[in-house]
mmCIF file of N, CA and C in Angstrom:
data_model
loop_
_atom_site.group_PDB
_atom_site.id
_atom_site.type_symbol
_atom_site.label_atom_id
_atom_site.label_comp_id
_atom_site.label_asym_id
_atom_site.label_seq_id
_atom_site.Cartn_x
_atom_site.Cartn_y
_atom_site.Cartn_z
ATOM 1 N N MET A 204 29.601 -38.368 -4.915
ATOM 2 C CA MET A 204 29.162 -38.069 -6.064
ATOM 3 C C MET A 204 30.300 -38.248 -7.102
ATOM 4 N N ASN A 205 30.501 -39.129 -8.051
ATOM 5 C CA ASN A 205 31.557 -39.517 -9.111
ATOM 6 C C ASN A 205 32.182 -38.182 -9.799
ATOM 7 N N CYS A 206 33.211 -38.575 -11.117
ATOM 8 C CA CYS A 206 33.433 -37.282 -11.893
ATOM 9 C C CYS A 206 32.520 -37.470 -12.854
ATOM 10 N N LEU A 207 32.145 -38.763 -13.251
ATOM 11 C CA LEU A 207 31.069 -38.679 -14.438
ATOM 12 C C LEU A 207 29.895 -37.769 -14.060
ATOM 13 N N GLU A 208 29.232 -38.118 -13.091
ATOM 14 C CA GLU A 208 27.996 -37.538 -12.337
ATOM 15 C C GLU A 208 28.357 -35.989 -12.671
ATOM 16 N N GLU A 209 29.780 -35.673 -11.981
ATOM 17 C CA GLU A 209 30.010 -34.358 -11.686
ATOM 18 C C GLU A 209 29.839 -33.464 -13.163
ATOM 19 N N LEU A 210 30.325 -34.165 -14.170
ATOM 20 C CA LEU A 210 30.561 -33.947 -15.736
ATOM 21 C C LEU A 210 29.094 -33.372 -16.804
ATOM 22 N N GLU A 211 28.039 -34.693 -16.455
ATOM 23 C CA GLU A 211 27.068 -34.916 -16.908
ATOM 24 C C GLU A 211 26.250 -33.561 -15.954
ATOM 25 N N GLY A 212 26.233 -33.100 -15.120
ATOM 26 C CA GLY A 212 25.726 -31.225 -14.341
ATOM 27 C C GLY A 212 26.303 -30.238 -14.970
ATOM 28 N N PHE A 213 27.348 -30.490 -15.497
ATOM 29 C CA PHE A 213 28.499 -29.030 -16.105
ATOM 30 C C PHE A 213 27.780 -29.039 -17.436
ATOM 31 N N PRO A 214 27.519 -27.190 -17.823
ATOM 32 C CA PRO A 214 26.870 -26.931 -19.045
ATOM 33 C C PRO A 214 27.982 -27.131 -20.272
ATOM 34 N N ASP A 215 28.345 -27.354 -20.114
ATOM 35 C CA ASP A 215 29.566 -27.599 -21.493
ATOM 36 C C ASP A 215 29.621 -29.164 -21.977
ATOM 37 N N SER A 216 28.786 -29.968 -20.994
ATOM 38 C CA SER A 216 29.214 -31.453 -20.863
ATOM 39 C C SER A 216 28.794 -31.676 -22.674
ATOM 40 N N THR A 217 27.486 -31.343 -23.146
ATOM 41 C CA THR A 217 26.936 -31.514 -24.015
ATOM 42 C C THR A 217 27.289 -30.681 -25.561
ATOM 43 N N LEU A 218 28.101 -30.401 -25.126
ATOM 44 C CA LEU A 218 29.002 -29.493 -26.531
ATOM 45 C C LEU A 218 29.782 -30.854 -27.602
ATOM 46 N N THR A 219 29.327 -30.707 -28.873
ATOM 47 C CA THR A 219 30.931 -31.292 -29.888
ATOM 48 C C THR A 219 31.824 -30.715 -29.634
ATOM 49 N N ALA A 220 32.879 -31.723 -30.305
ATOM 50 C CA ALA A 220 34.040 -31.669 -30.524
ATOM 51 C C ALA A 220 34.266 -29.750 -31.112
ATOM 52 N N ASP A 221 33.179 -29.908 -32.175
ATOM 53 C CA ASP A 221 32.856 -28.484 -33.546
ATOM 54 C C ASP A 221 32.628 -27.611 -32.182
ATOM 55 N N GLN A 222 31.445 -27.645 -31.305
ATOM 56 C CA GLN A 222 31.038 -26.373 -30.629
ATOM 57 C C GLN A 222 32.440 -26.041 -29.906
ATOM 58 N N TRP A 223 32.783 -27.122 -29.422
ATOM 59 C CA TRP A 223 33.792 -26.093 -28.090
ATOM 60 C C TRP A 223 34.962 -25.953 -29.296
ATOM 61 N N GLN A 224 36.081 -26.096 -30.452
ATOM 62 C CA GLN A 224 36.267 -25.962 -30.874
ATOM 63 C C GLN A 224 35.968 -24.176 -31.125
ATOM 64 N N GLN A 225 34.513 -23.944 -31.595
ATOM 65 C CA GLN A 225 34.571 -22.897 -32.086
ATOM 66 C C GLN A 225 34.184 -22.033 -30.405
ATOM 67 N N ARG A 226 33.655 -22.743 -29.510
ATOM 68 C CA ARG A 226 34.154 -21.389 -27.742
ATOM 69 C C ARG A 226 35.387 -21.139 -28.138
ATOM 70 N N VAL A 227 36.423 -22.169 -28.270
ATOM 71 C CA VAL A 227 37.581 -21.953 -28.213
ATOM 72 C C VAL A 227 37.871 -20.427 -29.008
ATOM 73 N N LEU A 228 37.843 -20.742 -30.334
ATOM 74 C CA LEU A 228 38.090 -19.939 -31.087
ATOM 75 C C LEU A 228 37.698 -18.225 -30.783
ATOM 76 N N ASP A 229 36.453 -18.588 -30.726
ATOM 77 C CA ASP A 229 35.740 -16.933 -29.648
ATOM 78 C C ASP A 229 36.256 -16.791 -28.892
ATOM 79 N N ALA A 230 36.868 -17.649 -28.146
ATOM 80 C CA ALA A 230 37.157 -16.653 -26.832
ATOM 81 C C ALA A 230 38.744 -16.242 -26.906
ATOM 82 N N ARG A 231 39.098 -17.004 -27.962
ATOM 83 C CA ARG A 231 41.299 -16.473 -28.276
ATOM 84 C C ARG A 231 40.781 -14.713 -28.739
ATOM 85 N N ARG A 232 39.374 -14.771 -30.119
ATOM 86 C CA ARG A 232 39.015 -14.088 -30.820
ATOM 87 C C ARG A 232 39.018 -12.618 -29.202
ATOM 88 N N LEU A 233 38.377 -12.698 -28.324
ATOM 89 C CA LEU A 233 37.919 -11.917 -27.485
ATOM 90 C C LEU A 233 38.684 -11.289 -26.884
ATOM 91 N N SER A 234 39.525 -12.455 -25.960
ATOM 92 C CA SER A 234 40.760 -11.805 -25.464
ATOM 93 C C SER A 234 42.017 -11.389 -26.615
ATOM 94 N N GLU A 235 42.881 -11.713 -27.394
ATOM 95 C CA GLU A 235 42.991 -10.711 -28.463
ATOM 96 C C GLU A 235 42.451 -9.828 -29.206
ATOM 97 N N GLU A 236 41.076 -8.476 -29.243
ATOM 98 C CA GLU A 236 40.979 -7.812 -28.814
ATOM 99 C C GLU A 236 41.180 -6.998 -27.422
ATOM 100 N N TYR A 237 40.597 -7.769 -26.592
ATOM 101 C CA TYR A 237 41.399 -7.250 -25.487
ATOM 102 C C TYR A 237 42.081 -6.501 -25.183
ATOM 103 N N VAL A 238 43.731 -7.930 -25.806
ATOM 104 C CA VAL A 238 44.734 -7.126 -25.298
ATOM 105 C C VAL A 238 45.251 -5.556 -26.569
ATOM 106 N N ALA A 239 44.486 -6.102 -27.552
ATOM 107 C CA ALA A 239 44.472 -4.813 -28.241
ATOM 108 C C ALA A 239 44.502 -3.392 -27.892
ATOM 109 N N LYS A 240 43.275 -3.494 -26.988
ATOM 110 C CA LYS A 240 42.650 -2.464 -26.872
ATOM 111 C C LYS A 240 43.665 -2.162 -26.132
ATOM 112 N N ALA A 241 43.947 -2.547 -24.896
ATOM 113 C CA ALA A 241 44.575 -2.343 -23.846
ATOM 114 C C ALA A 241 45.742 -1.909 -24.296
ATOM 115 N N ARG A 242 46.653 -2.170 -25.175
ATOM 116 C CA ARG A 242 47.776 -2.200 -26.105
ATOM 117 C C ARG A 242 47.761 -0.629 -26.592
ATOM 118 N N THR A 243 46.712 0.171 -27.264
ATOM 119 C CA THR A 243 46.344 1.191 -27.697
ATOM 120 C C THR A 243 45.822 2.344 -27.075
ATOM 121 N N ARG A 244 45.960 1.937 -25.608
ATOM 122 C CA ARG A 244 45.168 2.948 -24.544
ATOM 123 C C ARG A 244 46.942 4.310 -24.282
ATOM 124 N N SER A 245 46.578 5.269 -24.418
ATOM 125 C CA SER A 245 47.399 5.945 -24.168
ATOM 126 C C SER A 245 47.851 6.188 -22.586
ATOM 127 N N ALA A 246 48.611 6.304 -21.893
ATOM 128 C CA ALA A 246 49.572 6.258 -20.702
ATOM 129 C C ALA A 246 48.808 7.764 -20.439
ATOM 130 N N GLY A 247 48.108 7.965 -19.150
ATOM 131 C CA GLY A 247 47.419 9.020 -18.515
ATOM 132 C C GLY A 247 48.681 9.595 -17.127
ATOM 133 N N PRO A 248 48.219 10.783 -16.416
ATOM 134 C CA PRO A 248 48.498 11.061 -15.068
ATOM 135 C C PRO A 248 49.151 10.074 -14.553
ATOM 136 N N PRO A 249 50.172 9.968 -13.957
ATOM 137 C CA PRO A 249 50.131 8.682 -12.558
ATOM 138 C C PRO A 249 48.828 8.989 -11.775
ATOM 139 N N SER A 250 48.357 7.388 -11.771
ATOM 140 C CA SER A 250 47.237 7.410 -10.708
ATOM 141 C C SER A 250 47.452 6.821 -9.305
ATOM 142 N N SER A 251 46.895 6.653 -8.201
ATOM 143 C CA SER A 251 46.490 6.630 -6.976
ATOM 144 C C SER A 251 46.397 4.843 -6.960
ATOM 145 N N ASP A 252 46.822 4.169 -5.873
ATOM 146 C CA ASP A 252 47.301 2.743 -5.888
ATOM 147 C C ASP A 252 45.513 2.670 -5.339
ATOM 148 N N GLN A 253 44.668 3.414 -4.777
ATOM 149 C CA GLN A 253 43.218 2.961 -5.174
ATOM 150 C C GLN A 253 42.816 3.043 -6.550
ATOM 151 N N GLU A 254 43.046 4.070 -7.156
ATOM 152 C CA GLU A 254 42.707 3.845 -8.727
ATOM 153 C C GLU A 254 43.728 3.114 -9.516
ATOM 154 N N ASP A 255 44.411 2.573 -9.450
ATOM 155 C CA ASP A 255 44.986 1.145 -10.001
ATOM 156 C C ASP A 255 44.441 -0.334 -9.617
ATOM 157 N N ALA A 256 44.294 -0.209 -8.170
ATOM 158 C CA ALA A 256 43.372 -1.479 -7.598
ATOM 159 C C ALA A 256 42.223 -1.636 -8.244
ATOM 160 N N GLU A 257 41.378 -0.199 -8.526
ATOM 161 C CA GLU A 257 39.865 -0.632 -9.170
ATOM 162 C C GLU A 257 40.125 -0.316 -10.363
ATOM 163 N N ALA A 258 41.110 0.061 -11.082
ATOM 164 C CA ALA A 258 41.674 -0.438 -12.834
ATOM 165 C C ALA A 258 41.716 -1.808 -12.738
ATOM 166 N N ALA A 259 42.321 -2.595 -11.989
ATOM 167 C CA ALA A 259 42.992 -4.204 -12.418
ATOM 168 C C ALA A 259 41.578 -4.721 -11.876
ATOM 169 N N ASP A 260 40.472 -4.219 -10.824
ATOM 170 C CA ASP A 260 39.876 -4.950 -10.625
ATOM 171 C C ASP A 260 38.563 -4.839 -11.625
ATOM 172 N N GLN A 261 38.133 -3.660 -12.425
ATOM 173 C CA GLN A 261 37.367 -3.622 -13.656
ATOM 174 C C GLN A 261 38.004 -4.447 -14.681
ATOM 175 N N ARG A 262 39.369 -4.744 -15.149
ATOM 176 C CA ARG A 262 39.694 -5.420 -15.807
ATOM 177 C C ARG A 262 39.849 -7.334 -15.610
ATOM 178 N N ALA A 263 40.241 -7.404 -14.481
ATOM 179 C CA ALA A 263 39.685 -8.984 -13.873
ATOM 180 C C ALA A 263 38.074 -9.181 -14.844
ATOM 181 N N MET A 264 37.265 -8.371 -14.141
ATOM 182 C CA MET A 264 35.850 -8.776 -13.720
ATOM 183 C C MET A 264 35.357 -8.789 -15.638
ATOM 184 N N ASN A 265 36.097 -7.736 -16.361
ATOM 185 C CA ASN A 265 35.624 -7.338 -17.851
ATOM 186 C C ASN A 265 36.624 -8.279 -18.723
ATOM 187 N N ASP A 266 37.241 -9.115 -18.363
ATOM 188 C CA ASP A 266 38.116 -10.414 -18.896
ATOM 189 C C ASP A 266 37.108 -11.020 -19.733
ATOM 190 N N PRO A 267 37.212 -10.732 -21.437
ATOM 191 C CA PRO A 267 36.390 -11.927 -22.149
ATOM 192 C C PRO A 267 36.499 -13.159 -21.915
ATOM 193 N N SER A 268 37.547 -13.650 -21.462
ATOM 194 C CA SER A 268 37.838 -15.078 -21.455
ATOM 195 C C SER A 268 37.790 -15.427 -20.092
ATOM 196 N N LEU A 269 36.561 -15.030 -19.083
ATOM 197 C CA LEU A 269 35.935 -15.767 -18.069
ATOM 198 C C LEU A 269 34.874 -16.445 -18.493
ATOM 199 N N GLN A 270 34.919 -17.541 -18.183
ATOM 200 C CA GLN A 270 34.067 -18.541 -18.127
ATOM 201 C C GLN A 270 33.180 -19.022 -16.940
ATOM 202 N N ARG A 271 31.329 -19.427 -16.771
ATOM 203 C CA ARG A 271 31.691 -19.650 -15.756
ATOM 204 C C ARG A 271 31.597 -20.609 -14.410
ATOM 205 N N GLY A 272 32.226 -20.280 -13.075
ATOM 206 C CA GLY A 272 33.061 -20.867 -12.709
ATOM 207 C C GLY A 272 34.505 -20.401 -11.772
ATOM 208 N N ASP A 273 34.902 -19.575 -13.170
ATOM 209 C CA ASP A 273 36.411 -18.798 -12.777
ATOM 210 C C ASP A 273 36.176 -18.171 -11.950
ATOM 211 N N MET A 274 37.303 -18.287 -11.029
ATOM 212 C CA MET A 274 37.971 -16.710 -10.199
ATOM 213 C C MET A 274 38.365 -16.243 -10.938
ATOM 214 N N ILE A 275 37.994 -14.814 -9.401
ATOM 215 C CA ILE A 275 39.410 -13.663 -10.481
ATOM 216 C C ILE A 275 39.630 -13.352 -8.552
ATOM 217 N N VAL A 276 40.501 -12.105 -8.256
ATOM 218 C CA VAL A 276 41.189 -12.052 -7.378
ATOM 219 C C VAL A 276 41.266 -10.509 -7.470
ATOM 220 N N THR A 277 40.494 -9.815 -6.409
ATOM 221 C CA THR A 277 40.537 -8.338 -6.738
ATOM 222 C C THR A 277 41.130 -8.106 -5.882
ATOM 223 N N SER A 278 41.027 -6.530 -5.387
ATOM 224 C CA SER A 278 41.226 -5.395 -4.317
ATOM 225 C C SER A 278 40.433 -5.899 -3.059
ATOM 226 N N LYS A 279 39.225 -6.903 -3.299
ATOM 227 C CA LYS A 279 37.548 -6.718 -2.526
ATOM 228 C C LYS A 279 38.148 -8.823 -1.460
ATOM 229 N N GLY A 280 38.992 -9.215 -2.756
ATOM 230 C CA GLY A 280 38.904 -10.362 -2.198
ATOM 231 C C GLY A 280 38.549 -11.359 -3.892
ATOM 232 N N LEU A 281 38.441 -12.600 -3.370
ATOM 233 C CA LEU A 281 38.276 -13.631 -3.747
ATOM 234 C C LEU A 281 36.419 -14.357 -4.889
ATOM 235 N N PHE A 282 36.500 -14.092 -5.864
ATOM 236 C CA PHE A 282 35.136 -13.775 -6.479
ATOM 237 C C PHE A 282 34.912 -14.703 -7.654
ATOM 238 N N VAL A 283 34.055 -15.724 -7.626
ATOM 239 C CA VAL A 283 33.656 -17.117 -8.407
ATOM 240 C C VAL A 283 32.542 -16.151 -9.503
ATOM 241 N N PHE A 284 33.022 -16.161 -11.017
ATOM 242 C CA PHE A 284 32.174 -15.645 -11.880
ATOM 243 C C PHE A 284 31.477 -16.537 -12.048
ATOM 244 N N THR A 285 29.982 -16.156 -11.852
ATOM 245 C CA THR A 285 28.463 -16.918 -12.157
ATOM 246 C C THR A 285 27.718 -16.718 -13.176
ATOM 247 N N GLY A 286 27.868 -16.021 -13.765
ATOM 248 C CA GLY A 286 27.330 -15.128 -14.565
ATOM 249 C C GLY A 286 27.312 -15.693 -16.123
ATOM 250 N N ASP A 287 26.507 -15.019 -17.332
ATOM 251 C CA ASP A 287 26.951 -15.875 -18.563
ATOM 252 C C ASP A 287 27.642 -15.497 -19.080
ATOM 253 N N ASP A 288 28.537 -15.647 -19.619
ATOM 254 C CA ASP A 288 30.074 -15.777 -20.411
ATOM 255 C C ASP A 288 29.844 -15.209 -21.920
ATOM 256 N N ARG A 289 28.362 -14.655 -22.211
ATOM 257 C CA ARG A 289 28.383 -14.583 -23.777
ATOM 258 C C ARG A 289 27.596 -12.843 -23.954
ATOM 259 N N LYS A 290 27.272 -12.616 -22.116
ATOM 260 C CA LYS A 290 26.609 -11.075 -21.597
ATOM 261 C C LYS A 290 27.559 -10.522 -20.882
ATOM 262 N N GLU A 291 27.132 -9.135 -21.069
ATOM 263 C CA GLU A 291 27.911 -7.748 -20.230
ATOM 264 C C GLU A 291 27.702 -8.056 -18.985
ATOM 265 N N ARG A 292 29.261 -7.967 -18.053
ATOM 266 C CA ARG A 292 29.301 -8.400 -16.765
ATOM 267 C C ARG A 292 28.282 -7.663 -15.889
ATOM 268 N N THR A 293 28.467 -8.012 -14.703
ATOM 269 C CA THR A 293 27.577 -6.482 -13.902
ATOM 270 C C THR A 293 28.529 -7.084 -12.213
ATOM 271 N N PRO A 294 28.362 -6.598 -11.475
ATOM 272 C CA PRO A 294 28.924 -6.830 -10.280
ATOM 273 C C PRO A 294 27.799 -8.404 -9.900
ATOM 274 N N ALA A 295 26.623 -8.556 -10.360
ATOM 275 C CA ALA A 295 26.100 -9.741 -9.841
ATOM 276 C C ALA A 295 26.487 -10.796 -10.244
ATOM 277 N N ASP A 296 27.318 -10.858 -11.372
ATOM 278 C CA ASP A 296 27.555 -11.882 -12.108
ATOM 279 C C ASP A 296 28.596 -12.641 -11.073
ATOM 280 N N PHE A 297 28.898 -11.712 -9.902
ATOM 281 C CA PHE A 297 30.454 -12.631 -9.329
ATOM 282 C C PHE A 297 30.414 -12.641 -8.225
ATOM 283 N N SER A 298 29.884 -13.599 -7.085
ATOM 284 C CA SER A 298 29.827 -13.873 -6.286
ATOM 285 C C SER A 298 31.382 -14.425 -5.232
ATOM 286 N N PRO A 299 31.166 -13.749 -3.930
ATOM 287 C CA PRO A 299 32.228 -13.761 -3.072
ATOM 288 C C PRO A 299 32.607 -15.087 -2.743
ATOM 289 N N VAL A 300 33.823 -15.512 -2.789
ATOM 290 C CA VAL A 300 33.901 -16.676 -2.249
ATOM 291 C C VAL A 300 35.356 -16.743 -0.507
ATOM 292 N N LEU A 301 34.328 -17.476 0.258
ATOM 293 C CA LEU A 301 34.172 -17.327 1.931
ATOM 294 C C LEU A 301 35.759 -17.943 1.742
ATOM 295 N N GLU A 302 36.399 -17.049 2.816
ATOM 296 C CA GLU A 302 37.588 -17.828 2.988
ATOM 297 C C GLU A 302 37.320 -18.657 4.602
ATOM 298 N N PRO A 303 38.133 -19.532 4.366
ATOM 299 C CA PRO A 303 37.893 -21.443 5.460
ATOM 300 C C PRO A 303 37.940 -20.359 6.791
ATOM 301 N N HIS A 304 37.278 -20.939 7.749
ATOM 302 C CA HIS A 304 37.535 -20.391 9.124
ATOM 303 C C HIS A 304 38.698 -21.454 9.361
ATOM 304 N N ARG A 305 39.785 -20.596 10.108
ATOM 305 C CA ARG A 305 40.996 -20.600 10.992
ATOM 306 C C ARG A 305 40.589 -20.893 12.039
ATOM 307 N N PRO A 306 40.890 -21.573 13.383
ATOM 308 C CA PRO A 306 40.896 -21.897 14.501
ATOM 309 C C PRO A 306 41.830 -20.924 14.965
ATOM 310 N N PRO A 307 41.744 -20.322 16.211
ATOM 311 C CA PRO A 307 42.804 -19.003 16.976
ATOM 312 C C PRO A 307 43.729 -19.948 16.929
#
């Protein structure tokens, strides 16, 4: 398969320049809103390492800039986002990336 064939199968390959620009602007706005919310959260009591890991996992999974095919790293490993970037995310929207087999 050549690069052109790969691009034709990519869901965004049919977007016009204006549509693409609008998606970029929407993603930027969502990202800025996400950062603004994160900055306004009050710092609570110190949390455990497990709670920190779970919170980091949730931030990664709910990142508004995620698009189909993006990979995230969580405390449970590497995952690829397979869901719809315009809908609320669920754990089913992420597929684990299997580590390559390494010979002993």
